PDB file of C-alpha atoms in Angstrom:
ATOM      1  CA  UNK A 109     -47.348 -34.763  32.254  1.00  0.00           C
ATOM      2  CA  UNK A 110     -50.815 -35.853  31.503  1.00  0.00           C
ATOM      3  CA  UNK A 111     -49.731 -39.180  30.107  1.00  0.00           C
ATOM      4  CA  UNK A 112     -47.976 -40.212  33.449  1.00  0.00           C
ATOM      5  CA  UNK A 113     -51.291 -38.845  35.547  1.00  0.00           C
ATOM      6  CA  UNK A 114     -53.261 -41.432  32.773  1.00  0.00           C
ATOM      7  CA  UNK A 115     -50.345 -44.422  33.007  1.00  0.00           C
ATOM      8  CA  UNK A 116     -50.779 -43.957  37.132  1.00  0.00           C
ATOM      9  CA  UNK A 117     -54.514 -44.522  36.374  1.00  0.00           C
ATOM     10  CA  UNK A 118     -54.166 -47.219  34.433  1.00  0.00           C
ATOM     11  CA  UNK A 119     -52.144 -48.927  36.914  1.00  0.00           C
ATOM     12  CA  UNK A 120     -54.377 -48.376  39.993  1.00  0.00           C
ATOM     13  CA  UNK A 121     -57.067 -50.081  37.646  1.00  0.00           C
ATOM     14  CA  UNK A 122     -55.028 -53.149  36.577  1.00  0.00           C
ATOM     15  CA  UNK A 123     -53.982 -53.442  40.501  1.00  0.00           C
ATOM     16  CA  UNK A 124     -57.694 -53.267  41.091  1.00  0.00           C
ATOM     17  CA  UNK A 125     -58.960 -55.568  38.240  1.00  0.00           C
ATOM     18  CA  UNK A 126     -56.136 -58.575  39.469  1.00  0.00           C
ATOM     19  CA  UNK A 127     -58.042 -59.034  42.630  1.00  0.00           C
ATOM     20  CA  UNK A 128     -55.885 -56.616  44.831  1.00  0.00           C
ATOM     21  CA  UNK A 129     -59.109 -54.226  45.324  1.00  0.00           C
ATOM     22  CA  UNK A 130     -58.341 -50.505  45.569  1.00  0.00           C
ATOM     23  CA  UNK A 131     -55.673 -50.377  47.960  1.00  0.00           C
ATOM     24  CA  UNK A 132     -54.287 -46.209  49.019  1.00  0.00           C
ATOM     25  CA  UNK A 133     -51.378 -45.964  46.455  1.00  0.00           C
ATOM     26  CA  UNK A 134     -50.303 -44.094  43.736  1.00  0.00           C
ATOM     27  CA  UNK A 135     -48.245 -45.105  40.871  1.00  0.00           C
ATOM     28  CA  UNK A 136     -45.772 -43.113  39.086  1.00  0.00           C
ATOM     29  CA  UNK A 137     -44.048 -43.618  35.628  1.00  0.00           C
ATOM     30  CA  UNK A 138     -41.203 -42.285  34.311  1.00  0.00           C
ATOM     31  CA  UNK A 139     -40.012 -44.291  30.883  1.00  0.00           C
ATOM     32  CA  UNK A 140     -40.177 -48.014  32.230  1.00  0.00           C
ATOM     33  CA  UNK A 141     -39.701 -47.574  35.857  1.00  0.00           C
ATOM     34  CA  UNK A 142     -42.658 -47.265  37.920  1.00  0.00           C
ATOM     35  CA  UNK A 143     -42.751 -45.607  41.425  1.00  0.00           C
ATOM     36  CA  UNK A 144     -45.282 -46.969  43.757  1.00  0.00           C
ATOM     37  CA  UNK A 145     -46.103 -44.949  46.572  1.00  0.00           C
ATOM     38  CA  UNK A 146     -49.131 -45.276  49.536  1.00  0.00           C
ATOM     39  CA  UNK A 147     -50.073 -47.314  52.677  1.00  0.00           C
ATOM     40  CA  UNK A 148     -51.443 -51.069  52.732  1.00  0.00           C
ATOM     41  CA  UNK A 149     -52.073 -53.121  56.056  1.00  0.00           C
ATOM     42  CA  UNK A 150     -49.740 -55.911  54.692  1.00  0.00           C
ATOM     43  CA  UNK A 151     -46.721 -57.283  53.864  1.00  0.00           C
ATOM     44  CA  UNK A 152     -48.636 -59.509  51.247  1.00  0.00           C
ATOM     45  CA  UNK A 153     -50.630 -57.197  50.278  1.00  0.00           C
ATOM     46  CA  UNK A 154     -47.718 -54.670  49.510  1.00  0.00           C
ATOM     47  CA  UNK A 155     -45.883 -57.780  47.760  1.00  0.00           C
ATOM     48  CA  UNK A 156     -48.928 -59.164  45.863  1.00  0.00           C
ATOM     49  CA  UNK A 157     -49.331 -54.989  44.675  1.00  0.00           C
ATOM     50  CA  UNK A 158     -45.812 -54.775  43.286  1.00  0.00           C
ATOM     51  CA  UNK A 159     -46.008 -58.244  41.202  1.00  0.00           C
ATOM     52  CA  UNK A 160     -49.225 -56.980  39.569  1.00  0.00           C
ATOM     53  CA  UNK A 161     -47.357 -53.475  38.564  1.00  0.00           C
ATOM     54  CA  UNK A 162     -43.937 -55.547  37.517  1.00  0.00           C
ATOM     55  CA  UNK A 163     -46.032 -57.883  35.447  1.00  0.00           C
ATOM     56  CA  UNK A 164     -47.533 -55.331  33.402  1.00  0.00           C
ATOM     57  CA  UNK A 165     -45.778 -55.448  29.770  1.00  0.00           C
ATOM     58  CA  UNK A 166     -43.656 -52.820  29.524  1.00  0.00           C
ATOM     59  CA  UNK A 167     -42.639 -52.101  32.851  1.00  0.00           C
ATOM     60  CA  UNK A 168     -39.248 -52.460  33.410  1.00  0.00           C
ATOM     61  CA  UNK A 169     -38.485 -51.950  37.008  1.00  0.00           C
ATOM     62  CA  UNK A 170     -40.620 -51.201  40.094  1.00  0.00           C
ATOM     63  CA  UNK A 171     -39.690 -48.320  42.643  1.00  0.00           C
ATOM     64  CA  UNK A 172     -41.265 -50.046  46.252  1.00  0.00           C
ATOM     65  CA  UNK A 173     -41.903 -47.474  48.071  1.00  0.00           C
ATOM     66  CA  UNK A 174     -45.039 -48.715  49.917  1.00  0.00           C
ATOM     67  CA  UNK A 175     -44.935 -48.242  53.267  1.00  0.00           C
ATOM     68  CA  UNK A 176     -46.426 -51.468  55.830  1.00  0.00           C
ATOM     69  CA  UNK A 177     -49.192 -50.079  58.465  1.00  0.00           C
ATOM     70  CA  UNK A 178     -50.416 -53.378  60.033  1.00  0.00           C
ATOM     71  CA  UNK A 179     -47.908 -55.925  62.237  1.00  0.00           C
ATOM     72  CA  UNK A 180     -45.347 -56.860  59.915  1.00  0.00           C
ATOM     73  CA  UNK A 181     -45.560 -60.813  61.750  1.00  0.00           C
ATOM     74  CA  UNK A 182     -44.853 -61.639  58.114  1.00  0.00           C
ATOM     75  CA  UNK A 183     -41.185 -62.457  56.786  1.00  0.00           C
ATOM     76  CA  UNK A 184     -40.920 -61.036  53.241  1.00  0.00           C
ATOM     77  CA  UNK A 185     -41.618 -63.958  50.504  1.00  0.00           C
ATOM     78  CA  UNK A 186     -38.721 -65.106  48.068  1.00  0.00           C
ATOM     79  CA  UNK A 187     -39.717 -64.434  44.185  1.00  0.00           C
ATOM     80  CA  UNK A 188     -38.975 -66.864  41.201  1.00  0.00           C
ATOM     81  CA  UNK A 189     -39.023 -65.423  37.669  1.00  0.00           C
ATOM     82  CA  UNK A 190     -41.084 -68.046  35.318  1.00  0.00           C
ATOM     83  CA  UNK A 191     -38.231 -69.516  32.889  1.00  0.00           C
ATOM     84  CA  UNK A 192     -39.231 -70.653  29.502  1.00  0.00           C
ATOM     85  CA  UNK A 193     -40.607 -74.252  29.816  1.00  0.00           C
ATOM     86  CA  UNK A 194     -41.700 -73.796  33.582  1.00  0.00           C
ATOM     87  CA  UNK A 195     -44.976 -75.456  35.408  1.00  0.00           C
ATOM     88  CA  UNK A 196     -46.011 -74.672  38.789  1.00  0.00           C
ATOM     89  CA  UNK A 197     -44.948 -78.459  39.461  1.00  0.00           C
ATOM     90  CA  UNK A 198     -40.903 -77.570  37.952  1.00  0.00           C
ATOM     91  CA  UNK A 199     -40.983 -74.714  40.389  1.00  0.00           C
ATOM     92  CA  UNK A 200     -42.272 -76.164  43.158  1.00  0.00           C
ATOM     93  CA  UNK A 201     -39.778 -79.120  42.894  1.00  0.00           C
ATOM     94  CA  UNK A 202     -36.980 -76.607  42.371  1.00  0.00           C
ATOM     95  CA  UNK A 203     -37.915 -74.484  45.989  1.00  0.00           C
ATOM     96  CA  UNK A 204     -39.561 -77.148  47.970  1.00  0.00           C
ATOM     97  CA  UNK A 205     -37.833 -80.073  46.505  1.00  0.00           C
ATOM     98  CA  UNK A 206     -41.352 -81.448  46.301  1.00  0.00           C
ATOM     99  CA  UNK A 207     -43.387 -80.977  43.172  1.00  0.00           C
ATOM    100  CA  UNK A 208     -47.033 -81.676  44.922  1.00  0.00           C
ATOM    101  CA  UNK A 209     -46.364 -78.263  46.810  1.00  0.00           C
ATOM    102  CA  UNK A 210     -47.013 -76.163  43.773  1.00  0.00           C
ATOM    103  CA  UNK A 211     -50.462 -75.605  44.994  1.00  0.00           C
ATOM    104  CA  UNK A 212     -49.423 -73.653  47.689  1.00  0.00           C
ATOM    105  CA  UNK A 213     -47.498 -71.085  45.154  1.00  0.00           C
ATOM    106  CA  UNK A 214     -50.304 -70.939  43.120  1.00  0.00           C
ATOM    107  CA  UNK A 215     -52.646 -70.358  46.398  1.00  0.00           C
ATOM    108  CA  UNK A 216     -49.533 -67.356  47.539  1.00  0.00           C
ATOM    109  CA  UNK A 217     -50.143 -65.516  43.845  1.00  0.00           C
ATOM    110  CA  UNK A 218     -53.985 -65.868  43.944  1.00  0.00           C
ATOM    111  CA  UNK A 219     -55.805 -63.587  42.988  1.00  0.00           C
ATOM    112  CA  UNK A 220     -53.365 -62.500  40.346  1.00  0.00           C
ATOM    113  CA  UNK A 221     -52.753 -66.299  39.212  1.00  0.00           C
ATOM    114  CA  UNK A 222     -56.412 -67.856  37.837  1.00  0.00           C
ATOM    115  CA  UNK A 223     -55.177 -71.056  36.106  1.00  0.00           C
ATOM    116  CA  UNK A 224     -51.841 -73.486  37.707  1.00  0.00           C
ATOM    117  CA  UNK A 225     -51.653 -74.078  33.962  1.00  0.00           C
ATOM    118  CA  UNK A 226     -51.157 -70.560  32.644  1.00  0.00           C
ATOM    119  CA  UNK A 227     -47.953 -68.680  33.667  1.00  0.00           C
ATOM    120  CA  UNK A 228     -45.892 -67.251  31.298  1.00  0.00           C
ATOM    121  CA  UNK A 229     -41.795 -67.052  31.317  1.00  0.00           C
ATOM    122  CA  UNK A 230     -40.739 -63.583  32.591  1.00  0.00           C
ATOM    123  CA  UNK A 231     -43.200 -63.253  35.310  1.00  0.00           C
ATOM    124  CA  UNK A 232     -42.592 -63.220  38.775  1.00  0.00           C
ATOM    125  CA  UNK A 233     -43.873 -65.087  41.552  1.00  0.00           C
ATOM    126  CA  UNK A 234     -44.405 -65.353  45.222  1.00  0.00           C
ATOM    127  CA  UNK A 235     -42.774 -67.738  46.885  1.00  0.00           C
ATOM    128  CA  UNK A 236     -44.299 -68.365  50.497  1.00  0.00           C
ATOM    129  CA  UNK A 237     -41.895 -70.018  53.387  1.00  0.00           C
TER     130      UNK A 237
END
């Protein structure tokens, strides 16, 4: 449909106005659930790709079906889903067990994270080893 071909655009342009550049996929949408196809170089990148879709209003579930081209030296990261109430710091101190490390999160979800102060409950976020 020509709404979907539009919705797949507008995707590719929020992936690209995050930070994430224009990396070789395609998104498609079908009612909530989005289908990302392509090719990136890494497991980060792929990762960092699928939070920006998933944390689009509206989108309900994200189909990962990127595939990983470079050396995949990389162990997947965990994810965390902001609660209400949550700070960088709570998270940290929940995963780590050490508050101070939230900079390191924040550094993991860069460039789609601009402000430690301003994440919202519902989003989710990288969580690096």
């Amino acid at each position: 449909t020509p709404g979907n071909a539009n919705a797949s655009e507008q995707l590719k342009e929020h992936i690209s106005k995050v930070g994430l550049g224009n990396p070789n996929v395609q998104a498609t949408v079908e009612g909530d659930k989005v289908t990302v196809t392509g090719e990136v170089a890494s497991q980060e990148e792929k990762e960092k790709i699928l939070l920006a879709v998933g944390n689009i209003a509206g989108v309900g579930s994200v189909d990962d079906q990127i595939t990983v081209t470079g050396a995949a030296t990389l162990v997947a990261a965990k994810f965390v889903v902001v609660e209400k109430g949550d700070t960088l710091s709570a998270i940290s101190l929940r995963v780590y067990g050490d508050a101070n490390k939230y900079q390191k999160i924040f550094d993991a979800n860069k460039p789609m994270l601009k402000d430690v102060n301003k994440i919202y409950p519902g989003q989710s976020l990288r969580i690096p080893e």
